[in-house]
Each structure stands twice: as C-alpha cells, then as structure tokens.
Short mmCIF file of N, CA and C in Angstrom, two decimals:
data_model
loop_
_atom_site.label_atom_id
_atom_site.label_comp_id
_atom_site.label_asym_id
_atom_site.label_seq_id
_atom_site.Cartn_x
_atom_site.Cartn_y
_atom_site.Cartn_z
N UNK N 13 -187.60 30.68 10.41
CA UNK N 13 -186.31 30.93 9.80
C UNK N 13 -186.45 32.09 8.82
N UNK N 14 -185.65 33.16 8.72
CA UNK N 14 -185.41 34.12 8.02
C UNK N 14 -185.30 33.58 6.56
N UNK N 15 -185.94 34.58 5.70
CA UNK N 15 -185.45 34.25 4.25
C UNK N 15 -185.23 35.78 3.80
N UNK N 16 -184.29 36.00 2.85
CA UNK N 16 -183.76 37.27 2.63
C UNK N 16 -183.46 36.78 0.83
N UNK N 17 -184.37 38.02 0.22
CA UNK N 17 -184.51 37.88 -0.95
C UNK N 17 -183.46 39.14 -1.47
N UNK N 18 -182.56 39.08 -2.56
CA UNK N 18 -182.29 40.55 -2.85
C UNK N 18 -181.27 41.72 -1.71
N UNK N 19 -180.75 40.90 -1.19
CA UNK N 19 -180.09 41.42 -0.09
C UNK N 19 -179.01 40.79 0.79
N UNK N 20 -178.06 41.48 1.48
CA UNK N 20 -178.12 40.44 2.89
C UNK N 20 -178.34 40.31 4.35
N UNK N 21 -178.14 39.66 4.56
CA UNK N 21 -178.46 39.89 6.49
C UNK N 21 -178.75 41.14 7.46
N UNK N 22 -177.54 42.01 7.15
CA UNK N 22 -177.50 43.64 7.53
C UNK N 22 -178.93 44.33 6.86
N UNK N 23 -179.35 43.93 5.88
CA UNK N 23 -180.53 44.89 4.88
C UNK N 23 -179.82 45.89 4.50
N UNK N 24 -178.52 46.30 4.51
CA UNK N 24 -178.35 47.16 3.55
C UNK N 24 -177.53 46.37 2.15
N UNK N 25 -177.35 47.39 0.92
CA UNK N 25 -177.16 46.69 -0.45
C UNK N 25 -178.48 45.79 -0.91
N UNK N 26 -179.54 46.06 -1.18
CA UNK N 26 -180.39 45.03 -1.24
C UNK N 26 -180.72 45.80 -2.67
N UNK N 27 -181.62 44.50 -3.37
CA UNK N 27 -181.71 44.88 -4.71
C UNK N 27 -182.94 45.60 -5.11
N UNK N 28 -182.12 46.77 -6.20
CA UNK N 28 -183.53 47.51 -6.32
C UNK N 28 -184.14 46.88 -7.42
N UNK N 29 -185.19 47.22 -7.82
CA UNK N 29 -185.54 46.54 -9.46
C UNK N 29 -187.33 45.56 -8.72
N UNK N 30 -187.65 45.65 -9.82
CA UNK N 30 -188.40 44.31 -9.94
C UNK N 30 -188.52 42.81 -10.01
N UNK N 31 -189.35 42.40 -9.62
CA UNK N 31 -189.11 40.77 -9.83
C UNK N 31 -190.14 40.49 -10.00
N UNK N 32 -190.26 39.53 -11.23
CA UNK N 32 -191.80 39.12 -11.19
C UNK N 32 -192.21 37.76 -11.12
N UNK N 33 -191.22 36.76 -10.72
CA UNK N 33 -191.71 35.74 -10.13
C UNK N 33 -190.39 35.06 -9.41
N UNK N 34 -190.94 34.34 -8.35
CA UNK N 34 -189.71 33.88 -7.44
C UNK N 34 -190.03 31.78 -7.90
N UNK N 35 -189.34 31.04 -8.18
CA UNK N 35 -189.52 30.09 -7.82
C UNK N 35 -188.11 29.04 -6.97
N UNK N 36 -188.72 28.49 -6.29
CA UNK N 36 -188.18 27.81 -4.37
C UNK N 36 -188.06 26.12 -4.61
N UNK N 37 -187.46 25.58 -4.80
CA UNK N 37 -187.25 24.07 -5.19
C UNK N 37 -186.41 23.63 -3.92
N UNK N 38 -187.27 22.16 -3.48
CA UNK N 38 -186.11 21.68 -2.77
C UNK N 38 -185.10 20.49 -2.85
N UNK N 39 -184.72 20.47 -4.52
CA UNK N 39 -183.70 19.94 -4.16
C UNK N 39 -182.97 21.13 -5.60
N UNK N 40 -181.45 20.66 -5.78
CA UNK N 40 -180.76 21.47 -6.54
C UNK N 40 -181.50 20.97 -8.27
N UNK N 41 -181.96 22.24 -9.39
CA UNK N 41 -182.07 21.80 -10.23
C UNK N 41 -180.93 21.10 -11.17
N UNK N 42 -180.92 20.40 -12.07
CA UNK N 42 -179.81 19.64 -12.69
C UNK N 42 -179.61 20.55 -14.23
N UNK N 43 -178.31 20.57 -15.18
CA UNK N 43 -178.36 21.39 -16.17
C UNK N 43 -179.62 21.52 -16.86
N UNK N 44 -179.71 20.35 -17.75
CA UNK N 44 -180.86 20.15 -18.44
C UNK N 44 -182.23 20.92 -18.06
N UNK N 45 -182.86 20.33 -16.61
CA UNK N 45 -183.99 21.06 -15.84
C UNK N 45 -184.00 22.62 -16.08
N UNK N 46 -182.93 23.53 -15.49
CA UNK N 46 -182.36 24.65 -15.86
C UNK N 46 -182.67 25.19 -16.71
N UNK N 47 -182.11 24.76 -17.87
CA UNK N 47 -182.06 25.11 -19.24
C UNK N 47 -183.79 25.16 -19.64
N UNK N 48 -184.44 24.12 -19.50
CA UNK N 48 -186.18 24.35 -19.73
C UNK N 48 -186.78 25.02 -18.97
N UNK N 49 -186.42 24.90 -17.52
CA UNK N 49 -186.94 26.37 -16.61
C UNK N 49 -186.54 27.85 -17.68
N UNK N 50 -185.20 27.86 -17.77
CA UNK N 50 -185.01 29.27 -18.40
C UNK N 50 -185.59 29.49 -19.71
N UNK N 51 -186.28 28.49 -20.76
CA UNK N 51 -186.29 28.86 -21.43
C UNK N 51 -188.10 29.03 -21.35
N UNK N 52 -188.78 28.20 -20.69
CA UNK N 52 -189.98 28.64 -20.29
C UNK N 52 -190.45 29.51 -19.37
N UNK N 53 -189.54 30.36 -18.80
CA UNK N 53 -189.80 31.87 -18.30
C UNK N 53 -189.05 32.96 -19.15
N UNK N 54 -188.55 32.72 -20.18
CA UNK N 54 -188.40 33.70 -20.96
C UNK N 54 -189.39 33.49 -22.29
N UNK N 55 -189.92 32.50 -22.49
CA UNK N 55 -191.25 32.33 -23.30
C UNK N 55 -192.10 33.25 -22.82
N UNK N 56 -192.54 32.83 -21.35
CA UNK N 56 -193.48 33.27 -20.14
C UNK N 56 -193.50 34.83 -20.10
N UNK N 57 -192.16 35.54 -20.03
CA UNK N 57 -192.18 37.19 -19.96
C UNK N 57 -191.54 38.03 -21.23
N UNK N 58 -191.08 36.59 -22.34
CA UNK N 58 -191.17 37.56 -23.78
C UNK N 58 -189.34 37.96 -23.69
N UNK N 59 -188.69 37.21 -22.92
CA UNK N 59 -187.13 37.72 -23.01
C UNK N 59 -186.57 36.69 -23.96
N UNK N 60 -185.55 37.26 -24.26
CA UNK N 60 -184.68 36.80 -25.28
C UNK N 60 -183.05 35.91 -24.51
N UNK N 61 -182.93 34.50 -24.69
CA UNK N 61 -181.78 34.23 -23.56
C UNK N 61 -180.26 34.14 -24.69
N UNK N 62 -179.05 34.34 -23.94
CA UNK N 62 -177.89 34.32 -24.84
C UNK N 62 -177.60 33.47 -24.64
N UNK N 63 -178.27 32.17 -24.36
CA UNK N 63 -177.64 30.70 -24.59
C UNK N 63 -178.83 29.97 -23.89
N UNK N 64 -178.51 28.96 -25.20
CA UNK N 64 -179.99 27.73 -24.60
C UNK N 64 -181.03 28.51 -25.35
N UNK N 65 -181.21 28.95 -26.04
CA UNK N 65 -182.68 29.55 -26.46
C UNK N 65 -183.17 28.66 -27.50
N UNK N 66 -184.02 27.48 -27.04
CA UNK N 66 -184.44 26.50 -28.06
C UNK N 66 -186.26 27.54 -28.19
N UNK N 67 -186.66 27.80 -27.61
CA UNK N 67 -187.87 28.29 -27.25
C UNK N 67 -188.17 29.81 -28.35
N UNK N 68 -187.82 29.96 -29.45
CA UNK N 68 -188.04 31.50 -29.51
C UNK N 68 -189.24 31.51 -30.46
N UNK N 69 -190.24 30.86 -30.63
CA UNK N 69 -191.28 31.27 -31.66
C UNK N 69 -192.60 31.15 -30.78
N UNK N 70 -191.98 32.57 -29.16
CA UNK N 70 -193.17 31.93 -28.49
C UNK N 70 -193.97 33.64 -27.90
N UNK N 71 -193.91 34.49 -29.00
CA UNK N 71 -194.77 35.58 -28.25
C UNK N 71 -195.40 35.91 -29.91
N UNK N 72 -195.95 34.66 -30.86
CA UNK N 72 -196.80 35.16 -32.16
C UNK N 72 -198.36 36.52 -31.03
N UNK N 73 -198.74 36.12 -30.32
CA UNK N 73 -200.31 36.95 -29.99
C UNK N 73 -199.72 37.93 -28.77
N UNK N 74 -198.30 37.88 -28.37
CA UNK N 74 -197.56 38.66 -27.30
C UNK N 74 -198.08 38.22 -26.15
N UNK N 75 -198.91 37.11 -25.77
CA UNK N 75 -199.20 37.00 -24.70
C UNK N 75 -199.09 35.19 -24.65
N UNK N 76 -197.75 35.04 -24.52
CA UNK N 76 -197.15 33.17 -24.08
C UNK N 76 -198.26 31.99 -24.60
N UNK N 77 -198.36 32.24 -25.60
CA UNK N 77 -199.37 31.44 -26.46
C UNK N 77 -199.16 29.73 -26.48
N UNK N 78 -197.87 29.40 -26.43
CA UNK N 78 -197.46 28.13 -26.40
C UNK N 78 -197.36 27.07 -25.74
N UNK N 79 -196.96 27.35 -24.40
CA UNK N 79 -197.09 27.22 -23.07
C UNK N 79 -195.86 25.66 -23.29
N UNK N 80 -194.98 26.14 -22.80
CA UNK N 80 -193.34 25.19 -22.73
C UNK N 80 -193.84 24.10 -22.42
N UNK N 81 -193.54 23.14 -22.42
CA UNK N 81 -193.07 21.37 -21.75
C UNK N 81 -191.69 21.22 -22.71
N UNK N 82 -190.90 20.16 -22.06
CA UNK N 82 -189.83 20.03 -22.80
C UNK N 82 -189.11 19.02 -21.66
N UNK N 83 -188.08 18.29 -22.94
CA UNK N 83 -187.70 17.07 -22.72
C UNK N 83 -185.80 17.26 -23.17
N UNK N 84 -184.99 17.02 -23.07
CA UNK N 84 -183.53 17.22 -23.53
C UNK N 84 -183.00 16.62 -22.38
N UNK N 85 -181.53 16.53 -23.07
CA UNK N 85 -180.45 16.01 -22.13
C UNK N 85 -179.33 16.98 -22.74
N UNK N 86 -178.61 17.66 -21.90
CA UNK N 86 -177.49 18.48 -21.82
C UNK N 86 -176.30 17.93 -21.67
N UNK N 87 -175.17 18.72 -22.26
CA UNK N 87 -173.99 18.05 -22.04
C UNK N 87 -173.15 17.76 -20.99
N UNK N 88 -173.59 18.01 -20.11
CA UNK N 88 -172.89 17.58 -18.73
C UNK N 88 -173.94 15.42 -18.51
N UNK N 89 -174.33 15.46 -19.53
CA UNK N 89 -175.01 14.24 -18.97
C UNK N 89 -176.78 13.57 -18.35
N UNK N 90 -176.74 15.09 -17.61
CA UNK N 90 -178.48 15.06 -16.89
C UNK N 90 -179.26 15.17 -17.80
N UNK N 91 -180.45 14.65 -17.66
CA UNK N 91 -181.53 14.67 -18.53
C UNK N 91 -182.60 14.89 -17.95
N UNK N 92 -183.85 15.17 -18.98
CA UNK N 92 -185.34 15.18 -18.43
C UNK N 92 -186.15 14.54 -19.36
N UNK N 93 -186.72 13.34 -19.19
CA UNK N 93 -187.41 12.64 -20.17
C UNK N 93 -188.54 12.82 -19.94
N UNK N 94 -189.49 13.16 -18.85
CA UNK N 94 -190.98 13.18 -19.20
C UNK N 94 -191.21 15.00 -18.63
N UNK N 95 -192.32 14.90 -19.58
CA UNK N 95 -192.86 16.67 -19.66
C UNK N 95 -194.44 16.61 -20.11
N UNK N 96 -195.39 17.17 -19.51
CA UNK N 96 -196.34 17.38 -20.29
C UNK N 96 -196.86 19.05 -19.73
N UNK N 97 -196.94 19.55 -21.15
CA UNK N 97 -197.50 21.02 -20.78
C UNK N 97 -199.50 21.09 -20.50
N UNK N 98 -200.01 21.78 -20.78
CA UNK N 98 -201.65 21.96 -19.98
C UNK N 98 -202.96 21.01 -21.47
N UNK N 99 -201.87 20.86 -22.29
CA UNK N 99 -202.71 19.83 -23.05
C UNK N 99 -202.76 18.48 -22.81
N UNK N 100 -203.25 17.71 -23.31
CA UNK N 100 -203.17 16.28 -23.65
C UNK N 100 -201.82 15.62 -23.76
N UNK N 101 -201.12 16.38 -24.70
CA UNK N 101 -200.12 15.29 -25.15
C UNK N 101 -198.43 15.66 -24.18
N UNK N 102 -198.09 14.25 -23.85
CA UNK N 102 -197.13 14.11 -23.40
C UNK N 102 -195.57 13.69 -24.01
N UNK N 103 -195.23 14.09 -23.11
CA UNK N 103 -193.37 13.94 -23.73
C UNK N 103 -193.01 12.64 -23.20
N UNK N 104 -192.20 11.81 -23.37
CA UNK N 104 -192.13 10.35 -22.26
C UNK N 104 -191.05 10.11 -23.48
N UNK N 105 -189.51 9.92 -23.01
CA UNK N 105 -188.49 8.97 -23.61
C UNK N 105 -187.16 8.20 -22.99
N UNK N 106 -186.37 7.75 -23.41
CA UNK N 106 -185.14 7.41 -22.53
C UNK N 106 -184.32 7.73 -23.44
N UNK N 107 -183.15 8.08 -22.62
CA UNK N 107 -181.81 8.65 -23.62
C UNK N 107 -180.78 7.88 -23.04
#
C-alpha cells in the first residue's frame, strides 16, 4: 500500500521543507495524549508551542536535558494517567 508523505497522489504540490521526525500510531491519539506528544517534541527540538506549553524549562544545556513523561487530563475529558520517562520514577494516578 502506498504511503504519501507531504503531498498528494498526483506528486505534484508536495511539501518542500524539512522534517525531522515522522511518528505513525495506530489508533487515533486522544486530546490529552496530543498535548504531551506536542509538548515533548518541542522540548525534543527546542520549539516554543502557542498553546499547551506546560514543558518550557527544557533546553537549560540546549541539548533536551529533561526528557518529558507526563500525566494530565484535558478538557474535553481524556486523560493519561501512567507515564514513565528513561529514569526510575513513575507517574501512576486516577482522575
């Protein structure tokens, strides 16, 4: 099966620019999920987001020193209660 990144079907209009990481989920993410994806790839490449930016004290050595996990529930309802980032300690709650 075809996958078409940046474009459509025809190949023409396709996007110029860079990309520096693709990620492929199979099922739909939920707000909440979202919101910690975005804010741990803008930790990750040092961007600044115009909404949702709980994450910003994360380029002190310029190179993603912190490394995201994260736990919230958003206002549409969805939540994410367990998280653990590449240390020891884990996130685990109910809302």
């Amino acid at each position: 099966q075809r996958f078409n990144l940046g474009g459509n079907t025809s190949g023409v209009s396709g996007f110029v620019g860079d990309i520096a990481e693709i990620a492929i989920y199979k099922v739909k993410r939920t707000t909440v999920e979202r919101i910690i994806i975005d804010n741990y790839l803008a930790a990750k490449y040092g961007q600044s987001l115009s909404a949702n930016d709980f994450y910003n004290e994360d380029t002190s050595g310029g190179n993603f020193d912190h490394k995201v996990a994260g736990i919230g529930q958003a206002s549409d309802g969805s939540n994410h209660s367990d998280s653990q980032g590449t240390g020891i300690v884990r996130c685990l709650t109910t809302f």
